[in-house]
Short mmCIF file of C-alpha atoms in Angstrom, two decimals:
data_model
loop_
_atom_site.label_atom_id
_atom_site.label_comp_id
_atom_site.label_asym_id
_atom_site.label_seq_id
_atom_site.Cartn_x
_atom_site.Cartn_y
_atom_site.Cartn_z
CA UNK A 425 -22.94 2.28 -46.30
CA UNK A 426 -19.86 1.95 -48.47
CA UNK A 427 -18.81 5.50 -47.59
CA UNK A 428 -19.08 4.73 -43.88
CA UNK A 429 -17.01 1.57 -44.34
CA UNK A 430 -14.25 3.51 -46.13
CA UNK A 431 -14.22 6.15 -43.39
CA UNK A 432 -13.96 3.40 -40.76
CA UNK A 433 -11.03 1.78 -42.60
CA UNK A 434 -9.23 5.13 -42.89
CA UNK A 435 -9.77 5.76 -39.17
CA UNK A 436 -8.48 2.29 -38.20
CA UNK A 437 -5.42 2.67 -40.44
CA UNK A 438 -4.66 6.06 -38.90
CA UNK A 439 -5.05 4.63 -35.40
CA UNK A 440 -2.76 1.70 -36.21
CA UNK A 441 -0.16 4.01 -37.74
CA UNK A 442 -0.19 6.42 -34.81
CA UNK A 443 0.32 3.60 -32.33
CA UNK A 444 3.14 1.98 -34.29
CA UNK A 445 5.10 4.93 -35.67
CA UNK A 446 8.86 4.60 -35.46
CA UNK A 447 11.01 7.67 -35.16
CA UNK A 448 14.11 7.75 -37.33
CA UNK A 449 17.23 9.76 -36.59
CA UNK A 450 20.58 10.57 -38.17
CA UNK A 451 22.47 11.40 -34.97
CA UNK A 452 21.89 10.51 -31.34
CA UNK A 453 24.14 10.99 -28.32
CA UNK A 454 23.98 10.52 -24.55
CA UNK A 455 25.89 12.05 -21.65
CA UNK A 456 26.99 9.79 -18.78
CA UNK A 457 27.79 11.27 -15.39
CA UNK A 458 28.49 9.63 -12.01
CA UNK A 459 27.59 11.40 -8.76
CA UNK A 460 28.50 10.55 -5.18
CA UNK A 461 25.36 10.41 -3.03
CA UNK A 462 26.95 8.78 0.03
CA UNK A 463 30.67 9.49 0.47
CA UNK A 464 31.23 7.05 3.34
CA UNK A 465 29.45 4.22 1.52
CA UNK A 466 31.40 5.05 -1.65
CA UNK A 467 34.79 4.94 0.11
CA UNK A 468 33.98 1.67 1.88
CA UNK A 469 32.96 0.15 -1.44
CA UNK A 470 36.14 1.36 -3.12
CA UNK A 471 38.25 -0.03 -0.29
CA UNK A 472 36.55 -3.43 -0.57
CA UNK A 473 37.00 -3.45 -4.35
CA UNK A 474 40.68 -2.51 -4.08
CA UNK A 475 41.37 -5.21 -1.50
CA UNK A 476 39.70 -7.80 -3.75
CA UNK A 477 41.59 -6.59 -6.83
CA UNK A 478 44.97 -6.68 -5.09
CA UNK A 479 44.20 -10.13 -3.69
CA UNK A 480 43.35 -11.46 -7.17
CA UNK A 481 46.44 -9.84 -8.66
CA UNK A 482 48.53 -11.47 -5.92
CA UNK A 483 47.11 -14.88 -6.78
CA UNK A 484 47.79 -14.30 -10.47
CA UNK A 485 51.40 -13.33 -9.73
CA UNK A 486 51.79 -16.41 -7.53
CA UNK A 487 50.49 -18.56 -10.38
CA UNK A 488 52.91 -16.91 -12.79
CA UNK A 489 55.90 -17.47 -10.48
CA UNK A 490 54.94 -21.13 -9.96
CA UNK A 491 54.40 -21.72 -13.69
CA UNK A 492 57.96 -20.44 -14.23
CA UNK A 493 59.32 -22.80 -11.57
CA UNK A 494 59.65 -20.15 -8.88
CA UNK A 495 58.20 -19.83 -5.42
CA UNK A 496 54.97 -17.97 -4.72
CA UNK A 497 55.72 -14.58 -3.23
CA UNK A 498 52.41 -12.78 -2.76
CA UNK A 499 53.04 -9.27 -1.53
CA UNK A 500 50.99 -7.98 1.36
CA UNK A 501 48.49 -5.26 0.58
CA UNK A 502 49.80 -1.76 1.22
CA UNK A 503 46.78 -0.49 3.18
CA UNK A 504 48.25 2.95 3.75
CA UNK A 505 48.68 3.46 0.02
CA UNK A 506 45.17 2.12 -0.68
CA UNK A 507 43.62 4.46 1.90
CA UNK A 508 45.45 7.42 0.40
CA UNK A 509 44.06 6.68 -3.09
CA UNK A 510 40.51 6.10 -1.83
CA UNK A 511 40.39 9.21 0.37
CA UNK A 512 41.66 11.40 -2.47
CA UNK A 513 38.67 10.53 -4.68
CA UNK A 514 36.05 13.24 -4.85
CA UNK A 515 33.05 14.47 -6.84
CA UNK A 516 35.42 16.80 -8.69
CA UNK A 517 37.22 13.75 -10.10
CA UNK A 518 33.91 12.34 -11.30
CA UNK A 519 32.87 15.69 -12.80
CA UNK A 520 36.02 15.54 -14.91
CA UNK A 521 35.10 12.05 -16.10
CA UNK A 522 31.84 12.83 -17.91
CA UNK A 523 31.51 10.77 -21.10
CA UNK A 524 29.45 11.53 -24.20
CA UNK A 525 28.48 8.51 -26.34
CA UNK A 526 27.71 9.20 -30.00
CA UNK A 527 25.96 7.41 -32.86
CA UNK A 528 25.92 8.90 -36.35
CA UNK A 529 24.23 7.36 -39.37
CA UNK A 530 26.62 6.67 -42.24
CA UNK A 531 24.23 4.86 -44.58
CA UNK A 532 21.13 2.68 -44.32
CA UNK A 533 22.65 0.06 -41.98
CA UNK A 534 26.04 1.48 -40.95
CA UNK A 535 26.42 3.69 -37.86
CA UNK A 536 29.57 5.35 -36.55
CA UNK A 537 30.04 5.01 -32.77
CA UNK A 538 32.59 6.92 -30.68
CA UNK A 539 33.12 8.49 -27.24
CA UNK A 540 34.24 11.99 -26.25
CA UNK A 541 34.59 14.21 -23.22
CA UNK A 542 32.17 17.12 -22.83
CA UNK A 543 34.68 19.38 -24.60
CA UNK A 544 34.68 16.94 -27.56
CA UNK A 545 38.16 15.55 -26.85
CA UNK A 546 38.22 12.01 -28.21
CA UNK A 547 38.15 9.19 -25.63
CA UNK A 548 37.53 6.31 -28.04
CA UNK A 549 38.02 6.56 -31.77
CA UNK A 550 35.13 5.58 -34.06
CA UNK A 551 34.08 2.06 -34.86
CA UNK A 552 31.41 1.28 -37.44
CA UNK A 553 28.44 -0.89 -36.52
CA UNK A 554 26.39 -2.74 -39.13
CA UNK A 555 22.94 -2.94 -37.53
CA UNK A 556 21.72 -5.47 -40.13
CA UNK A 557 24.50 -7.98 -39.29
CA UNK A 558 25.43 -7.17 -35.68
CA UNK A 559 29.04 -6.66 -36.79
CA UNK A 560 31.61 -3.94 -36.10
CA UNK A 561 34.53 -2.66 -38.16
CA UNK A 562 37.37 -0.24 -37.50
CA UNK A 563 37.21 1.04 -41.06
CA UNK A 564 34.36 1.80 -43.41
CA UNK A 565 34.00 0.99 -46.25
CA UNK A 566 34.91 -2.40 -44.75
CA UNK A 567 38.34 -3.57 -45.99
CA UNK A 568 37.68 -7.27 -45.29
CA UNK A 569 40.43 -7.52 -42.67
CA UNK A 570 38.99 -6.79 -39.20
CA UNK A 571 35.44 -7.77 -38.24
CA UNK A 572 33.99 -8.19 -34.73
CA UNK A 573 30.63 -9.22 -33.34
CA UNK A 574 28.73 -6.51 -31.48
CA UNK A 575 28.61 -7.66 -27.84
CA UNK A 576 25.61 -7.05 -25.58
CA UNK A 577 25.83 -7.22 -21.79
CA UNK A 578 25.29 -10.65 -20.22
CA UNK A 579 22.51 -10.51 -17.64
CA UNK A 580 20.16 -12.75 -15.69
CA UNK A 581 17.10 -12.45 -13.40
CA UNK A 582 15.65 -9.43 -15.19
CA UNK A 583 12.59 -7.86 -13.56
CA UNK A 584 10.77 -4.87 -15.07
CA UNK A 585 8.10 -2.68 -13.50
CA UNK A 586 6.13 -0.39 -15.84
CA UNK A 587 4.58 2.93 -14.82
CA UNK A 588 2.82 3.82 -18.07
CA UNK A 589 0.64 6.47 -16.44
CA UNK A 590 3.77 8.43 -15.51
CA UNK A 591 4.64 10.24 -18.73
CA UNK A 592 6.85 13.05 -19.91
CA UNK A 593 8.43 14.25 -23.12
CA UNK A 594 12.18 14.27 -23.71
CA UNK A 595 13.17 16.26 -26.81
CA UNK A 596 9.49 16.11 -27.82
CA UNK A 597 9.54 12.29 -27.67
CA UNK A 598 6.80 10.73 -25.53
CA UNK A 599 8.22 8.59 -22.71
CA UNK A 600 6.97 6.67 -19.70
CA UNK A 601 8.77 5.38 -16.60
CA UNK A 602 10.02 1.87 -15.86
CA UNK A 603 12.17 0.34 -13.14
CA UNK A 604 14.55 -2.53 -13.89
CA UNK A 605 16.40 -4.98 -11.65
CA UNK A 606 18.91 -7.51 -12.99
CA UNK A 607 22.29 -9.14 -12.43
CA UNK A 608 25.07 -8.30 -14.86
CA UNK A 609 27.65 -11.04 -15.42
CA UNK A 610 31.34 -10.42 -16.07
CA UNK A 611 33.21 -13.57 -17.04
CA UNK A 612 36.83 -13.84 -15.98
CA UNK A 613 39.09 -14.71 -18.86
CA UNK A 614 40.68 -18.10 -18.27
CA UNK A 615 44.46 -18.19 -18.74
CA UNK A 616 46.31 -21.50 -18.92
CA UNK A 617 48.28 -22.19 -15.75
CA UNK A 618 46.63 -19.33 -13.86
CA UNK A 619 44.05 -19.56 -11.04
CA UNK A 620 40.44 -19.57 -12.25
CA UNK A 621 38.19 -16.98 -10.61
CA UNK A 622 34.37 -17.14 -10.44
CA UNK A 623 32.28 -14.84 -12.61
CA UNK A 624 31.80 -11.37 -11.17
CA UNK A 625 28.14 -10.48 -10.57
CA UNK A 626 26.94 -6.87 -10.49
CA UNK A 627 23.43 -6.21 -9.16
CA UNK A 628 21.86 -3.37 -11.12
CA UNK A 629 18.88 -1.22 -10.16
CA UNK A 630 17.69 1.30 -12.75
CA UNK A 631 14.97 3.88 -13.18
CA UNK A 632 14.39 4.83 -16.81
CA UNK A 633 12.27 7.04 -18.99
CA UNK A 634 11.72 5.02 -22.15
CA UNK A 635 9.95 5.36 -25.47
CA UNK A 636 8.37 2.86 -27.82
CA UNK A 637 8.54 5.32 -30.72
CA UNK A 638 12.18 4.32 -31.36
CA UNK A 639 12.68 0.67 -32.25
CA UNK A 640 16.31 -0.44 -32.05
CA UNK A 641 18.41 -2.87 -30.05
CA UNK A 642 21.40 -0.56 -30.52
CA UNK A 643 21.98 2.29 -28.07
CA UNK A 644 25.29 4.19 -27.82
CA UNK A 645 25.42 4.12 -23.99
CA UNK A 646 23.39 1.03 -23.01
CA UNK A 647 23.80 -2.60 -24.11
CA UNK A 648 21.15 -4.72 -22.37
CA UNK A 649 19.40 -6.36 -25.32
CA UNK A 650 16.57 -7.82 -23.24
CA UNK A 651 15.47 -4.27 -22.33
CA UNK A 652 16.21 -2.68 -25.72
CA UNK A 653 13.97 -5.26 -27.41
CA UNK A 654 11.06 -3.72 -25.48
CA UNK A 655 11.92 -0.04 -25.00
CA UNK A 656 14.46 2.63 -25.97
CA UNK A 657 15.76 4.51 -22.88
CA UNK A 658 16.26 8.27 -23.20
CA UNK A 659 17.06 8.76 -19.51
CA UNK A 660 18.67 6.21 -17.17
CA UNK A 661 19.45 6.54 -13.48
CA UNK A 662 21.16 3.45 -12.09
CA UNK A 663 22.83 2.06 -9.01
CA UNK A 664 25.38 -0.76 -8.95
CA UNK A 665 26.29 -3.15 -6.14
CA UNK A 666 29.95 -2.93 -7.24
CA UNK A 667 30.06 0.85 -6.81
CA UNK A 668 27.93 1.67 -3.75
CA UNK A 669 27.26 5.30 -2.86
CA UNK A 670 27.20 6.31 -6.55
CA UNK A 671 24.38 7.15 -8.95
CA UNK A 672 25.06 7.05 -12.69
CA UNK A 673 22.87 9.12 -14.99
CA UNK A 674 22.72 8.58 -18.73
CA UNK A 675 20.81 11.45 -20.36
CA UNK A 676 19.89 12.23 -23.95
CA UNK A 677 22.39 14.83 -25.19
CA UNK A 678 21.42 15.37 -28.82
CA UNK A 679 18.84 13.95 -31.23
CA UNK A 680 18.51 14.72 -34.93
#
């Protein structure tokens, strides 16, 4: 009887461990690439975004002139110039804008984060993230001078659909599919004496292959904490309302 009880306890412990194992890694990186799937939709979206940007810049310049005692002189939008820029954009431009996001373990809590092109040319120089404190530093060991809080994306209205029966392995890591829908919020910085603009809202739709074998709210290419608290994405395909006609793919590049 006692022998059977011990065997049962060993079996239950093994089952618990297998269901709750956490993979550890020293290096992880992801490649981000944008692809045009509807050129007409993409160009219309870019035109709309450019018109809005130039309109906001005009209002800011008007506010600056008025704050200096001058008269508002908003310049009309140069549509011909805008059209030329928009029509010149192509998939080739996007292919030359592939980003690789890196994380490398420095010690138990400190990770180095940086961005490169595919050919390893540096796009953003390293910062050091302390996972235990949610802080970032430009130098490590930390010199006590510059310290910043790690900032996650601001979102609302998150909806997640799980497809646990749809499984596949990515770099030998077991994953299943989810779909996510949420609104990402970009707050306009308020400047004294300048017009105040409403927050910019970006509607996001994502399909992901995620794992529960990695437990971390820190991901080199994705910063939605509400999703990272549940899953760790190894493949992301997303659409944005601010950039119609484009699909962005974030794919595991290296894992050690």
